[in-house]
């Protein structure tokens, strides 16, 4: 592959631009919560009491979830990773999000020799 080829931008991801875009991410304040439509969505942690976490969703609403139902979010460096065995948090939400993100960007998951 030749990086100077104009079509190369469609075959790869500019990791520097991607990391810059995700720089404000803090995995200690964000979790994956189940969603009927999307499967899992990101939510900001607002409060933790016992086994219950209160989270704020993107639409501004709040939701209470059990700690056991929340799934941890991976650091930005794992976004669009090819080998998901390397994920820090190998859970359903992280795997599905990685596959979804790669699919939308037309990045095939296998490599050809």
JSON list of C-alpha atoms in Angstrom, two decimals:
[
{"chain": "A", "resi": 1, "resn": "UNK", "atom": "CA", "xyz": [0.00, 0.00, 0.00]},
{"chain": "A", "resi": 2, "resn": "UNK", "atom": "CA", "xyz": [1.18, 3.45, -0.87]},
{"chain": "A", "resi": 3, "resn": "UNK", "atom": "CA", "xyz": [0.12, 6.14, 1.67]},
{"chain": "A", "resi": 4, "resn": "UNK", "atom": "CA", "xyz": [0.43, 8.81, -1.05]},
{"chain": "A", "resi": 5, "resn": "UNK", "atom": "CA", "xyz": [-2.31, 7.08, -3.09]},
{"chain": "A", "resi": 6, "resn": "UNK", "atom": "CA", "xyz": [-5.47, 9.29, -2.95]},
{"chain": "A", "resi": 7, "resn": "UNK", "atom": "CA", "xyz": [-7.64, 6.25, -2.22]},
{"chain": "A", "resi": 8, "resn": "UNK", "atom": "CA", "xyz": [-5.49, 5.25, 0.77]},
{"chain": "A", "resi": 9, "resn": "UNK", "atom": "CA", "xyz": [-7.52, 7.48, 3.11]},
{"chain": "A", "resi": 10, "resn": "UNK", "atom": "CA", "xyz": [-10.47, 5.12, 2.63]},
{"chain": "A", "resi": 11, "resn": "UNK", "atom": "CA", "xyz": [-8.43, 2.07, 3.63]},
{"chain": "A", "resi": 12, "resn": "UNK", "atom": "CA", "xyz": [-6.92, 3.34, 6.85]},
{"chain": "A", "resi": 13, "resn": "UNK", "atom": "CA", "xyz": [-7.63, 5.47, 9.87]},
{"chain": "A", "resi": 14, "resn": "UNK", "atom": "CA", "xyz": [-5.55, 8.50, 10.81]},
{"chain": "A", "resi": 15, "resn": "UNK", "atom": "CA", "xyz": [-4.77, 7.46, 14.40]},
{"chain": "A", "resi": 16, "resn": "UNK", "atom": "CA", "xyz": [-3.45, 10.90, 15.41]},
{"chain": "A", "resi": 17, "resn": "UNK", "atom": "CA", "xyz": [-6.65, 12.64, 14.32]},
{"chain": "A", "resi": 18, "resn": "UNK", "atom": "CA", "xyz": [-8.73, 9.97, 16.00]},
{"chain": "A", "resi": 19, "resn": "UNK", "atom": "CA", "xyz": [-6.88, 10.24, 19.32]},
{"chain": "A", "resi": 20, "resn": "UNK", "atom": "CA", "xyz": [-7.15, 14.04, 19.22]},
{"chain": "A", "resi": 21, "resn": "UNK", "atom": "CA", "xyz": [-10.91, 13.73, 18.71]},
{"chain": "A", "resi": 22, "resn": "UNK", "atom": "CA", "xyz": [-11.22, 11.41, 21.70]},
{"chain": "A", "resi": 23, "resn": "UNK", "atom": "CA", "xyz": [-8.78, 13.28, 23.99]},
{"chain": "A", "resi": 24, "resn": "UNK", "atom": "CA", "xyz": [-11.44, 14.47, 26.46]},
{"chain": "A", "resi": 25, "resn": "UNK", "atom": "CA", "xyz": [-12.51, 10.91, 27.24]},
{"chain": "A", "resi": 26, "resn": "UNK", "atom": "CA", "xyz": [-12.29, 9.74, 30.87]},
{"chain": "A", "resi": 27, "resn": "UNK", "atom": "CA", "xyz": [-13.12, 6.05, 31.30]},
{"chain": "A", "resi": 28, "resn": "UNK", "atom": "CA", "xyz": [-13.66, 6.45, 35.05]},
{"chain": "A", "resi": 29, "resn": "UNK", "atom": "CA", "xyz": [-16.71, 8.64, 34.47]},
{"chain": "A", "resi": 30, "resn": "UNK", "atom": "CA", "xyz": [-18.24, 6.81, 31.49]},
{"chain": "A", "resi": 31, "resn": "UNK", "atom": "CA", "xyz": [-19.83, 3.36, 31.24]},
{"chain": "A", "resi": 32, "resn": "UNK", "atom": "CA", "xyz": [-21.81, 1.30, 28.76]},
{"chain": "A", "resi": 33, "resn": "UNK", "atom": "CA", "xyz": [-25.46, 0.77, 29.68]},
{"chain": "A", "resi": 34, "resn": "UNK", "atom": "CA", "xyz": [-28.04, -1.37, 27.90]},
{"chain": "A", "resi": 35, "resn": "UNK", "atom": "CA", "xyz": [-30.36, 0.32, 25.42]},
{"chain": "A", "resi": 36, "resn": "UNK", "atom": "CA", "xyz": [-33.36, -1.20, 23.65]},
{"chain": "A", "resi": 37, "resn": "UNK", "atom": "CA", "xyz": [-32.58, 0.43, 20.29]},
{"chain": "A", "resi": 38, "resn": "UNK", "atom": "CA", "xyz": [-28.78, 0.53, 20.12]},
{"chain": "A", "resi": 39, "resn": "UNK", "atom": "CA", "xyz": [-27.87, -2.45, 22.30]},
{"chain": "A", "resi": 40, "resn": "UNK", "atom": "CA", "xyz": [-25.48, -0.40, 24.45]},
{"chain": "A", "resi": 41, "resn": "UNK", "atom": "CA", "xyz": [-24.93, 3.34, 24.78]},
{"chain": "A", "resi": 42, "resn": "UNK", "atom": "CA", "xyz": [-22.39, 5.49, 26.59]},
{"chain": "A", "resi": 43, "resn": "UNK", "atom": "CA", "xyz": [-23.55, 7.16, 29.78]},
{"chain": "A", "resi": 44, "resn": "UNK", "atom": "CA", "xyz": [-21.88, 9.58, 32.21]},
{"chain": "A", "resi": 45, "resn": "UNK", "atom": "CA", "xyz": [-21.75, 8.45, 35.84]},
{"chain": "A", "resi": 46, "resn": "UNK", "atom": "CA", "xyz": [-23.48, 10.98, 38.10]},
{"chain": "A", "resi": 47, "resn": "UNK", "atom": "CA", "xyz": [-23.72, 9.09, 41.40]},
{"chain": "A", "resi": 48, "resn": "UNK", "atom": "CA", "xyz": [-22.96, 5.69, 42.87]},
{"chain": "A", "resi": 49, "resn": "UNK", "atom": "CA", "xyz": [-24.94, 4.41, 45.85]},
{"chain": "A", "resi": 50, "resn": "UNK", "atom": "CA", "xyz": [-24.45, 0.83, 46.98]},
{"chain": "A", "resi": 51, "resn": "UNK", "atom": "CA", "xyz": [-25.13, -1.44, 44.00]},
{"chain": "A", "resi": 52, "resn": "UNK", "atom": "CA", "xyz": [-26.87, 1.30, 41.97]},
{"chain": "A", "resi": 53, "resn": "UNK", "atom": "CA", "xyz": [-25.31, 3.78, 39.55]},
{"chain": "A", "resi": 54, "resn": "UNK", "atom": "CA", "xyz": [-27.15, 6.90, 38.43]},
{"chain": "A", "resi": 55, "resn": "UNK", "atom": "CA", "xyz": [-26.12, 7.88, 34.91]},
{"chain": "A", "resi": 56, "resn": "UNK", "atom": "CA", "xyz": [-26.88, 10.74, 32.52]},
{"chain": "A", "resi": 57, "resn": "UNK", "atom": "CA", "xyz": [-27.73, 9.76, 28.97]},
{"chain": "A", "resi": 58, "resn": "UNK", "atom": "CA", "xyz": [-27.01, 11.77, 25.80]},
{"chain": "A", "resi": 59, "resn": "UNK", "atom": "CA", "xyz": [-30.63, 12.95, 25.59]},
{"chain": "A", "resi": 60, "resn": "UNK", "atom": "CA", "xyz": [-30.30, 14.57, 29.04]},
{"chain": "A", "resi": 61, "resn": "UNK", "atom": "CA", "xyz": [-32.36, 12.00, 30.91]},
{"chain": "A", "resi": 62, "resn": "UNK", "atom": "CA", "xyz": [-31.10, 10.10, 33.93]},
{"chain": "A", "resi": 63, "resn": "UNK", "atom": "CA", "xyz": [-31.28, 6.37, 34.49]},
{"chain": "A", "resi": 64, "resn": "UNK", "atom": "CA", "xyz": [-30.47, 4.07, 37.40]},
{"chain": "A", "resi": 65, "resn": "UNK", "atom": "CA", "xyz": [-28.64, 0.84, 36.61]},
{"chain": "A", "resi": 66, "resn": "UNK", "atom": "CA", "xyz": [-27.22, -1.97, 38.71]},
{"chain": "A", "resi": 67, "resn": "UNK", "atom": "CA", "xyz": [-23.44, -2.11, 38.92]},
{"chain": "A", "resi": 68, "resn": "UNK", "atom": "CA", "xyz": [-23.55, -5.64, 37.53]},
{"chain": "A", "resi": 69, "resn": "UNK", "atom": "CA", "xyz": [-25.36, -4.40, 34.40]},
{"chain": "A", "resi": 70, "resn": "UNK", "atom": "CA", "xyz": [-22.85, -1.62, 33.66]},
{"chain": "A", "resi": 71, "resn": "UNK", "atom": "CA", "xyz": [-19.88, -2.41, 31.43]},
{"chain": "A", "resi": 72, "resn": "UNK", "atom": "CA", "xyz": [-16.54, -0.62, 31.43]},
{"chain": "A", "resi": 73, "resn": "UNK", "atom": "CA", "xyz": [-15.37, 1.49, 28.50]},
{"chain": "A", "resi": 74, "resn": "UNK", "atom": "CA", "xyz": [-11.99, 1.04, 26.83]},
{"chain": "A", "resi": 75, "resn": "UNK", "atom": "CA", "xyz": [-9.47, 3.88, 26.46]},
{"chain": "A", "resi": 76, "resn": "UNK", "atom": "CA", "xyz": [-9.53, 5.76, 23.11]},
{"chain": "A", "resi": 77, "resn": "UNK", "atom": "CA", "xyz": [-6.37, 4.05, 21.86]},
{"chain": "A", "resi": 78, "resn": "UNK", "atom": "CA", "xyz": [-8.44, 0.88, 21.38]},
{"chain": "A", "resi": 79, "resn": "UNK", "atom": "CA", "xyz": [-11.02, 2.57, 19.14]},
{"chain": "A", "resi": 80, "resn": "UNK", "atom": "CA", "xyz": [-11.24, 0.68, 15.81]},
{"chain": "A", "resi": 81, "resn": "UNK", "atom": "CA", "xyz": [-8.69, -1.88, 16.99]},
{"chain": "A", "resi": 82, "resn": "UNK", "atom": "CA", "xyz": [-8.18, -4.79, 14.61]},
{"chain": "A", "resi": 83, "resn": "UNK", "atom": "CA", "xyz": [-7.45, -7.48, 17.22]},
{"chain": "A", "resi": 84, "resn": "UNK", "atom": "CA", "xyz": [-10.17, -7.28, 19.85]},
{"chain": "A", "resi": 85, "resn": "UNK", "atom": "CA", "xyz": [-8.30, -9.75, 22.09]},
{"chain": "A", "resi": 86, "resn": "UNK", "atom": "CA", "xyz": [-6.15, -6.72, 23.00]},
{"chain": "A", "resi": 87, "resn": "UNK", "atom": "CA", "xyz": [-9.06, -4.73, 24.44]},
{"chain": "A", "resi": 88, "resn": "UNK", "atom": "CA", "xyz": [-8.54, -3.70, 28.06]},
{"chain": "A", "resi": 89, "resn": "UNK", "atom": "CA", "xyz": [-12.20, -4.43, 28.84]},
{"chain": "A", "resi": 90, "resn": "UNK", "atom": "CA", "xyz": [-13.33, -7.36, 26.73]},
{"chain": "A", "resi": 91, "resn": "UNK", "atom": "CA", "xyz": [-17.09, -7.20, 27.20]},
{"chain": "A", "resi": 92, "resn": "UNK", "atom": "CA", "xyz": [-20.20, -7.38, 25.01]},
{"chain": "A", "resi": 93, "resn": "UNK", "atom": "CA", "xyz": [-20.60, -3.62, 24.70]},
{"chain": "A", "resi": 94, "resn": "UNK", "atom": "CA", "xyz": [-16.97, -3.00, 23.73]},
{"chain": "A", "resi": 95, "resn": "UNK", "atom": "CA", "xyz": [-16.93, -5.77, 21.12]},
{"chain": "A", "resi": 96, "resn": "UNK", "atom": "CA", "xyz": [-20.23, -4.65, 19.57]},
{"chain": "A", "resi": 97, "resn": "UNK", "atom": "CA", "xyz": [-19.16, -1.00, 19.47]},
{"chain": "A", "resi": 98, "resn": "UNK", "atom": "CA", "xyz": [-15.83, -1.86, 17.85]},
{"chain": "A", "resi": 99, "resn": "UNK", "atom": "CA", "xyz": [-17.54, -3.98, 15.18]},
{"chain": "A", "resi": 100, "resn": "UNK", "atom": "CA", "xyz": [-20.17, -1.27, 14.60]},
{"chain": "A", "resi": 101, "resn": "UNK", "atom": "CA", "xyz": [-17.58, 1.50, 14.28]},
{"chain": "A", "resi": 102, "resn": "UNK", "atom": "CA", "xyz": [-15.42, -0.55, 11.90]},
{"chain": "A", "resi": 103, "resn": "UNK", "atom": "CA", "xyz": [-18.44, -1.50, 9.79]},
{"chain": "A", "resi": 104, "resn": "UNK", "atom": "CA", "xyz": [-19.62, 2.11, 9.43]},
{"chain": "A", "resi": 105, "resn": "UNK", "atom": "CA", "xyz": [-16.13, 3.12, 8.30]},
{"chain": "A", "resi": 106, "resn": "UNK", "atom": "CA", "xyz": [-15.99, 0.21, 5.83]},
{"chain": "A", "resi": 107, "resn": "UNK", "atom": "CA", "xyz": [-12.93, -1.22, 7.56]},
{"chain": "A", "resi": 108, "resn": "UNK", "atom": "CA", "xyz": [-12.94, -4.94, 7.01]},
{"chain": "A", "resi": 109, "resn": "UNK", "atom": "CA", "xyz": [-12.10, -7.01, 10.05]},
{"chain": "A", "resi": 110, "resn": "UNK", "atom": "CA", "xyz": [-9.85, -9.53, 8.32]},
{"chain": "A", "resi": 111, "resn": "UNK", "atom": "CA", "xyz": [-6.64, -8.88, 6.46]},
{"chain": "A", "resi": 112, "resn": "UNK", "atom": "CA", "xyz": [-5.71, -10.43, 3.13]},
{"chain": "A", "resi": 113, "resn": "UNK", "atom": "CA", "xyz": [-2.24, -11.73, 2.42]}
]
